[in-house]
Amino acid sequence: MSNIQNMIKGIKGVKDILPEETHLWRLVEETARGWAVRFGFQEIRVPIFEVTTLFARSIGSSTDIVEKEMYTFADRDGASLTLRPEGTAGTVRAYIEHNLAADPLPQKYFYVGPMFRHERPQAGRLRQFHQFGVESLGMADPRADVELIALLWRILTDLTLPALTLEINNLGYAADREAYRPELVAYLKQVEEKLCGNCRRRLETNPLRILDCKVPGCREVTESAPILADSLSKEAHTYFTEVEAGLTAIRIPYQRNHRLVRGLDYYGLTTFEVTSTSLGAQNAVGAGGRYDGLVEILGGPPTPAIGFALGLERTVTLLPRALLPSSSAAFEVYVAAFGDRGSEAGFLVLDELRLAGIKAVSDFRSGALKTHLRQADRLRCRFALLIGDDEVAKGFCILRNMQTKAQFEISLSSLSQQILPHIQEP
Ligand code: HAM
């Protein structure tokens, strides 16, 4: 009996992914990988923790992530380290550190793995969650933006996720945002008392973020706020028009959302987000944008870049279950060994079958034939191999087709050769 009081539980907002679900994860990851490779992206694996300054400098010190959500701790030598809240910063750090800019080709990476943010856990919002992310470095061309958005859209539609909407926005260049900021702040100051506490603080630190606050009161007052699109330079406008034309040309449906600001400071020009109405309040499946200044901010050469990350928990939640194969893989052979000599021989047979490439299992707790056969059924095995003391004495065992109940004598001396033809039958 388990002792509940002594039981150690997992951390709030940190989920186990059990075998009944892992096949869904594999499907999502393999689909995403497959598309990324087809689009010319290569896998990169960067560490799960980095020095804290990397994230503070990349994501922005006045963002929610850096201010409130990072898992930061002192290493034994006193260095401040942080569990990565996202994958862009680490990827760009690796790009600079390994001088990948020296390669004449544009650098296109993808990664998959856990990210950590100390947010209030709720459906679709975890403290350890997983992202499939891509980063495309080196191209300041609207077609690179279209290519990236297309990759996200192809992955999601290939997975047949329901009720998806792609929203895009143009954040312009830094100078455009600087020009817009006082205008926005002046407007917001007039309605300050209607803003949530968080947004009142953001008024000083990060006013653009107020535009995509989800609190109803804030949404209402920002409805009539001046929009950034009216302050954009001609260059920013032209760039974005080409992104829109590209999306239309390859028939990717999108909507313009003037409020889409995103919670990370490194973005400029194109930003985008895919949401699904089949999710709850946390409805963003994947999101990203252009971050042309980040490589330089982190000490690298001027390098235009764009990327996105797909939230894997939310993607798995949206997968239509009806289309999916069942989780429990069927095994070919269940070894039902009983009696002393039978059990001994059965253990060797199990190894022999596996070495011959056959998926074989047994349950070492069972001694009786009846229990073994019940387990073989539960594990959806096609065959059971019966070996008792008598069979060992005679030098053979019995192969039983679990569906038809037909039985065949198989010599123990040439077991795998004799079993293979049965297994290969459809
Ligand atoms: P993000 O919008 O912070 O962007 O996260 C991307 C996606 O990760 C979200 O749309 C959501 O699906 C998922 N996600 C974020 N936080 C959580 C959470 N607490 N629980 C579950 N899922 C979550 C980024 O992280 C950027 N690095 C994307 C990017 C790459 N931009 C350029 N390159």
PDB file of C-alpha atoms in Angstrom, residues 59-240:
ATOM      1  CA  ILE A  59      13.603  39.408 -24.292  1.00  0.00           C
ATOM      2  CA  GLY A  60      13.709  42.839 -22.639  1.00  0.00           C
ATOM      3  CA  SER A  61      14.016  43.767 -18.961  1.00  0.00           C
ATOM      4  CA  SER A  62      10.518  45.299 -18.803  1.00  0.00           C
ATOM      5  CA  THR A  63       8.674  42.283 -20.233  1.00  0.00           C
ATOM      6  CA  ASP A  64       6.478  40.026 -18.096  1.00  0.00           C
ATOM      7  CA  ILE A  65       8.779  37.097 -18.836  1.00  0.00           C
ATOM      8  CA  VAL A  66      11.899  38.786 -17.480  1.00  0.00           C
ATOM      9  CA  GLU A  67      10.195  40.728 -14.687  1.00  0.00           C
ATOM     10  CA  LYS A  68       8.059  37.962 -13.247  1.00  0.00           C
ATOM     11  CA  GLU A  69       8.370  34.606 -14.905  1.00  0.00           C
ATOM     12  CA  MET A  70      11.960  33.441 -15.070  1.00  0.00           C
ATOM     13  CA  TYR A  71      13.346  30.566 -13.044  1.00  0.00           C
ATOM     14  CA  THR A  72      16.561  32.236 -11.957  1.00  0.00           C
ATOM     15  CA  PHE A  73      19.016  30.799  -9.452  1.00  0.00           C
ATOM     16  CA  ALA A  74      22.545  31.334  -8.224  1.00  0.00           C
ATOM     17  CA  ASP A  75      25.001  28.671  -9.318  1.00  0.00           C
ATOM     18  CA  ARG A  76      27.415  27.342  -6.681  1.00  0.00           C
ATOM     19  CA  ASP A  77      30.033  29.818  -7.857  1.00  0.00           C
ATOM     20  CA  GLY A  78      27.560  32.704  -7.560  1.00  0.00           C
ATOM     21  CA  ALA A  79      26.798  33.143 -11.291  1.00  0.00           C
ATOM     22  CA  SER A  80      23.145  33.979 -11.998  1.00  0.00           C
ATOM     23  CA  LEU A  81      21.622  31.323 -14.257  1.00  0.00           C
ATOM     24  CA  THR A  82      18.132  30.965 -15.715  1.00  0.00           C
ATOM     25  CA  LEU A  83      16.115  28.068 -17.099  1.00  0.00           C
ATOM     26  CA  ARG A  84      15.300  29.093 -20.653  1.00  0.00           C
ATOM     27  CA  PRO A  85      11.856  30.699 -20.979  1.00  0.00           C
ATOM     28  CA  GLU A  86      12.084  30.440 -24.790  1.00  0.00           C
ATOM     29  CA  GLY A  87      14.501  29.237 -27.470  1.00  0.00           C
ATOM     30  CA  THR A  88      15.384  32.276 -29.582  1.00  0.00           C
ATOM     31  CA  ALA A  89      17.928  33.810 -27.192  1.00  0.00           C
ATOM     32  CA  GLY A  90      19.952  30.596 -26.803  1.00  0.00           C
ATOM     33  CA  THR A  91      19.899  29.905 -30.535  1.00  0.00           C
ATOM     34  CA  VAL A  92      21.154  33.403 -31.340  1.00  0.00           C
ATOM     35  CA  ARG A  93      23.822  33.108 -28.637  1.00  0.00           C
ATOM     36  CA  ALA A  94      25.051  29.848 -30.224  1.00  0.00           C
ATOM     37  CA  TYR A  95      24.956  31.434 -33.696  1.00  0.00           C
ATOM     38  CA  ILE A  96      27.236  34.240 -32.524  1.00  0.00           C
ATOM     39  CA  GLU A  97      29.488  32.117 -30.325  1.00  0.00           C
ATOM     40  CA  HIS A  98      30.222  29.570 -33.059  1.00  0.00           C
ATOM     41  CA  ASN A  99      30.657  32.258 -35.699  1.00  0.00           C
ATOM     42  CA  LEU A 100      27.933  30.713 -37.845  1.00  0.00           C
ATOM     43  CA  ALA A 101      27.558  34.091 -39.537  1.00  0.00           C
ATOM     44  CA  ALA A 102      30.774  33.249 -41.425  1.00  0.00           C
ATOM     45  CA  ASP A 103      28.830  30.677 -43.419  1.00  0.00           C
ATOM     46  CA  PRO A 104      27.768  32.211 -46.737  1.00  0.00           C
ATOM     47  CA  LEU A 105      24.375  30.484 -46.597  1.00  0.00           C
ATOM     48  CA  PRO A 106      21.412  31.808 -44.651  1.00  0.00           C
ATOM     49  CA  GLN A 107      21.229  29.866 -41.384  1.00  0.00           C
ATOM     50  CA  LYS A 108      17.930  28.131 -40.720  1.00  0.00           C
ATOM     51  CA  TYR A 109      17.507  26.200 -37.486  1.00  0.00           C
ATOM     52  CA  PHE A 110      14.787  24.315 -35.694  1.00  0.00           C
ATOM     53  CA  TYR A 111      14.655  23.047 -32.113  1.00  0.00           C
ATOM     54  CA  VAL A 112      12.294  21.191 -29.873  1.00  0.00           C
ATOM     55  CA  GLY A 113      12.332  21.011 -26.118  1.00  0.00           C
ATOM     56  CA  PRO A 114      11.100  22.221 -22.753  1.00  0.00           C
ATOM     57  CA  MET A 115      10.835  25.892 -21.778  1.00  0.00           C
ATOM     58  CA  PHE A 116      10.167  27.278 -18.285  1.00  0.00           C
ATOM     59  CA  ARG A 117       8.039  30.209 -17.197  1.00  0.00           C
ATOM     60  CA  HIS A 118       6.691  30.858 -13.715  1.00  0.00           C
ATOM     61  CA  GLU A 119       3.158  31.741 -14.852  1.00  0.00           C
ATOM     62  CA  ARG A 120      -0.105  31.051 -13.048  1.00  0.00           C
ATOM     63  CA  PRO A 121      -0.906  27.497 -14.177  1.00  0.00           C
ATOM     64  CA  GLN A 122      -4.244  26.947 -15.925  1.00  0.00           C
ATOM     65  CA  ALA A 123      -5.531  24.928 -18.873  1.00  0.00           C
ATOM     66  CA  GLY A 124      -2.960  25.374 -21.657  1.00  0.00           C
ATOM     67  CA  ARG A 125      -0.567  27.356 -19.458  1.00  0.00           C
ATOM     68  CA  LEU A 126       2.199  25.469 -17.749  1.00  0.00           C
ATOM     69  CA  ARG A 127       5.410  26.241 -15.946  1.00  0.00           C
ATOM     70  CA  GLN A 128       7.321  23.649 -17.918  1.00  0.00           C
ATOM     71  CA  PHE A 129       5.984  23.523 -21.467  1.00  0.00           C
ATOM     72  CA  HIS A 130       7.418  22.478 -24.806  1.00  0.00           C
ATOM     73  CA  GLN A 131       8.045  24.371 -27.990  1.00  0.00           C
ATOM     74  CA  PHE A 132       8.960  23.473 -31.521  1.00  0.00           C
ATOM     75  CA  GLY A 133      10.746  26.584 -32.725  1.00  0.00           C
ATOM     76  CA  VAL A 134      12.473  27.772 -35.886  1.00  0.00           C
ATOM     77  CA  GLU A 135      14.866  30.636 -36.479  1.00  0.00           C
ATOM     78  CA  SER A 136      15.896  31.906 -39.909  1.00  0.00           C
ATOM     79  CA  LEU A 137      18.965  34.148 -39.796  1.00  0.00           C
ATOM     80  CA  GLY A 138      20.488  36.262 -42.535  1.00  0.00           C
ATOM     81  CA  MET A 139      17.633  37.270 -44.830  1.00  0.00           C
ATOM     82  CA  ALA A 140      16.007  40.709 -44.788  1.00  0.00           C
ATOM     83  CA  ASP A 141      13.504  39.832 -47.464  1.00  0.00           C
ATOM     84  CA  PRO A 142       9.706  39.679 -47.179  1.00  0.00           C
ATOM     85  CA  ARG A 143       9.853  36.242 -48.809  1.00  0.00           C
ATOM     86  CA  ALA A 144      11.739  34.955 -45.744  1.00  0.00           C
ATOM     87  CA  ASP A 145       8.794  36.146 -43.614  1.00  0.00           C
ATOM     88  CA  VAL A 146       6.304  34.479 -45.937  1.00  0.00           C
ATOM     89  CA  GLU A 147       8.342  31.259 -45.980  1.00  0.00           C
ATOM     90  CA  LEU A 148       8.376  31.142 -42.203  1.00  0.00           C
ATOM     91  CA  ILE A 149       4.688  31.862 -41.744  1.00  0.00           C
ATOM     92  CA  ALA A 150       3.964  29.271 -44.443  1.00  0.00           C
ATOM     93  CA  LEU A 151       5.986  26.676 -42.513  1.00  0.00           C
ATOM     94  CA  LEU A 152       3.938  27.277 -39.368  1.00  0.00           C
ATOM     95  CA  TRP A 153       0.702  27.129 -41.329  1.00  0.00           C
ATOM     96  CA  ARG A 154       1.669  23.938 -43.198  1.00  0.00           C
ATOM     97  CA  ILE A 155       2.530  22.143 -39.946  1.00  0.00           C
ATOM     98  CA  LEU A 156      -0.743  23.108 -38.286  1.00  0.00           C
ATOM     99  CA  THR A 157      -2.958  22.349 -41.255  1.00  0.00           C
ATOM    100  CA  ASP A 158      -1.171  19.054 -41.938  1.00  0.00           C
ATOM    101  CA  LEU A 159      -2.045  18.090 -38.359  1.00  0.00           C
ATOM    102  CA  THR A 160      -5.651  19.068 -39.229  1.00  0.00           C
ATOM    103  CA  LEU A 161      -5.993  21.278 -36.172  1.00  0.00           C
ATOM    104  CA  PRO A 162      -9.449  22.855 -35.962  1.00  0.00           C
ATOM    105  CA  ALA A 163     -10.599  26.491 -36.039  1.00  0.00           C
ATOM    106  CA  LEU A 164      -7.276  28.164 -36.770  1.00  0.00           C
ATOM    107  CA  THR A 165      -6.794  31.876 -37.429  1.00  0.00           C
ATOM    108  CA  LEU A 166      -3.543  33.464 -38.522  1.00  0.00           C
ATOM    109  CA  GLU A 167      -3.155  37.077 -37.443  1.00  0.00           C
ATOM    110  CA  ILE A 168      -0.336  39.304 -38.574  1.00  0.00           C
ATOM    111  CA  ASN A 169       0.829  42.800 -37.734  1.00  0.00           C
ATOM    112  CA  ASN A 170       3.499  45.261 -38.717  1.00  0.00           C
ATOM    113  CA  LEU A 171       5.490  46.651 -35.771  1.00  0.00           C
ATOM    114  CA  GLY A 172       7.616  48.779 -38.099  1.00  0.00           C
ATOM    115  CA  TYR A 173      11.164  49.873 -37.380  1.00  0.00           C
ATOM    116  CA  ALA A 174      12.409  51.046 -33.958  1.00  0.00           C
ATOM    117  CA  ALA A 175      12.129  54.681 -35.098  1.00  0.00           C
ATOM    118  CA  ASP A 176       8.492  54.114 -36.130  1.00  0.00           C
ATOM    119  CA  ARG A 177       7.664  52.760 -32.690  1.00  0.00           C
ATOM    120  CA  GLU A 178       9.509  55.643 -31.026  1.00  0.00           C
ATOM    121  CA  ALA A 179       7.410  58.101 -33.019  1.00  0.00           C
ATOM    122  CA  TYR A 180       4.190  56.310 -32.092  1.00  0.00           C
ATOM    123  CA  ARG A 181       4.943  55.813 -28.400  1.00  0.00           C
ATOM    124  CA  PRO A 182       4.267  59.401 -27.119  1.00  0.00           C
ATOM    125  CA  GLU A 183       1.023  59.499 -29.084  1.00  0.00           C
ATOM    126  CA  LEU A 184      -0.131  56.230 -27.531  1.00  0.00           C
ATOM    127  CA  VAL A 185       0.995  57.228 -24.037  1.00  0.00           C
ATOM    128  CA  ALA A 186      -0.838  60.565 -24.318  1.00  0.00           C
ATOM    129  CA  TYR A 187      -4.040  58.733 -25.217  1.00  0.00           C
ATOM    130  CA  LEU A 188      -3.648  56.103 -22.501  1.00  0.00           C
ATOM    131  CA  LYS A 189      -2.944  58.695 -19.809  1.00  0.00           C
ATOM    132  CA  GLN A 190      -6.438  60.074 -20.365  1.00  0.00           C
ATOM    133  CA  VAL A 191      -7.995  56.683 -19.621  1.00  0.00           C
ATOM    134  CA  GLU A 192      -5.411  55.532 -17.095  1.00  0.00           C
ATOM    135  CA  GLU A 193      -7.888  54.805 -14.298  1.00  0.00           C
ATOM    136  CA  LYS A 194      -9.675  52.289 -16.510  1.00  0.00           C
ATOM    137  CA  LEU A 195      -6.522  50.222 -17.071  1.00  0.00           C
ATOM    138  CA  CYS A 196      -5.610  47.162 -15.009  1.00  0.00           C
ATOM    139  CA  GLY A 197      -2.800  47.510 -12.454  1.00  0.00           C
ATOM    140  CA  ASN A 198      -0.379  45.721 -14.719  1.00  0.00           C
ATOM    141  CA  CYS A 199      -1.077  48.048 -17.630  1.00  0.00           C
ATOM    142  CA  ARG A 200      -0.804  51.167 -15.471  1.00  0.00           C
ATOM    143  CA  ARG A 201       2.726  50.040 -14.713  1.00  0.00           C
ATOM    144  CA  ARG A 202       3.330  49.232 -18.367  1.00  0.00           C
ATOM    145  CA  LEU A 203       2.366  52.803 -19.229  1.00  0.00           C
ATOM    146  CA  GLU A 204       5.825  53.805 -17.995  1.00  0.00           C
ATOM    147  CA  THR A 205       7.824  50.775 -19.031  1.00  0.00           C
ATOM    148  CA  ASN A 206       6.250  49.112 -22.075  1.00  0.00           C
ATOM    149  CA  PRO A 207       3.153  50.984 -23.296  1.00  0.00           C
ATOM    150  CA  LEU A 208       2.788  49.045 -26.575  1.00  0.00           C
ATOM    151  CA  ARG A 209       2.103  45.874 -24.612  1.00  0.00           C
ATOM    152  CA  ILE A 210      -1.085  47.457 -23.260  1.00  0.00           C
ATOM    153  CA  LEU A 211      -2.570  47.045 -26.738  1.00  0.00           C
ATOM    154  CA  ASP A 212      -2.726  43.270 -26.427  1.00  0.00           C
ATOM    155  CA  CYS A 213      -3.686  43.019 -22.758  1.00  0.00           C
ATOM    156  CA  LYS A 214      -6.511  40.494 -22.484  1.00  0.00           C
ATOM    157  CA  VAL A 215      -8.277  42.159 -19.501  1.00  0.00           C
ATOM    158  CA  PRO A 216     -11.733  43.276 -20.797  1.00  0.00           C
ATOM    159  CA  GLY A 217     -11.455  46.803 -19.333  1.00  0.00           C
ATOM    160  CA  CYS A 218      -8.124  47.359 -21.086  1.00  0.00           C
ATOM    161  CA  ARG A 219      -9.416  45.919 -24.337  1.00  0.00           C
ATOM    162  CA  GLU A 220     -12.312  48.321 -24.274  1.00  0.00           C
ATOM    163  CA  VAL A 221     -10.243  51.468 -23.800  1.00  0.00           C
ATOM    164  CA  THR A 222      -7.563  50.458 -26.299  1.00  0.00           C
ATOM    165  CA  GLU A 223     -10.251  49.827 -28.917  1.00  0.00           C
ATOM    166  CA  SER A 224     -10.120  53.499 -29.865  1.00  0.00           C
ATOM    167  CA  ALA A 225      -6.389  54.063 -29.228  1.00  0.00           C
ATOM    168  CA  PRO A 226      -4.303  55.503 -32.081  1.00  0.00           C
ATOM    169  CA  ILE A 227      -2.852  52.662 -34.161  1.00  0.00           C
ATOM    170  CA  LEU A 228       0.797  52.057 -34.939  1.00  0.00           C
ATOM    171  CA  ALA A 229      -0.009  51.499 -38.627  1.00  0.00           C
ATOM    172  CA  ASP A 230      -0.669  55.238 -38.970  1.00  0.00           C
ATOM    173  CA  SER A 231       2.854  56.074 -37.752  1.00  0.00           C
ATOM    174  CA  LEU A 232       4.746  53.633 -39.944  1.00  0.00           C
ATOM    175  CA  SER A 233       7.482  54.767 -42.298  1.00  0.00           C
ATOM    176  CA  LYS A 234       7.104  54.195 -46.023  1.00  0.00           C
ATOM    177  CA  GLU A 235       9.821  51.488 -45.931  1.00  0.00           C
ATOM    178  CA  ALA A 236       8.045  49.545 -43.189  1.00  0.00           C
ATOM    179  CA  HIS A 237       4.783  49.851 -45.021  1.00  0.00           C
ATOM    180  CA  THR A 238       6.271  48.644 -48.323  1.00  0.00           C
ATOM    181  CA  TYR A 239       7.980  45.719 -46.626  1.00  0.00           C
ATOM    182  CA  PHE A 240       4.778  44.548 -45.015  1.00  0.00           C
TER     183      PHE A 240
END
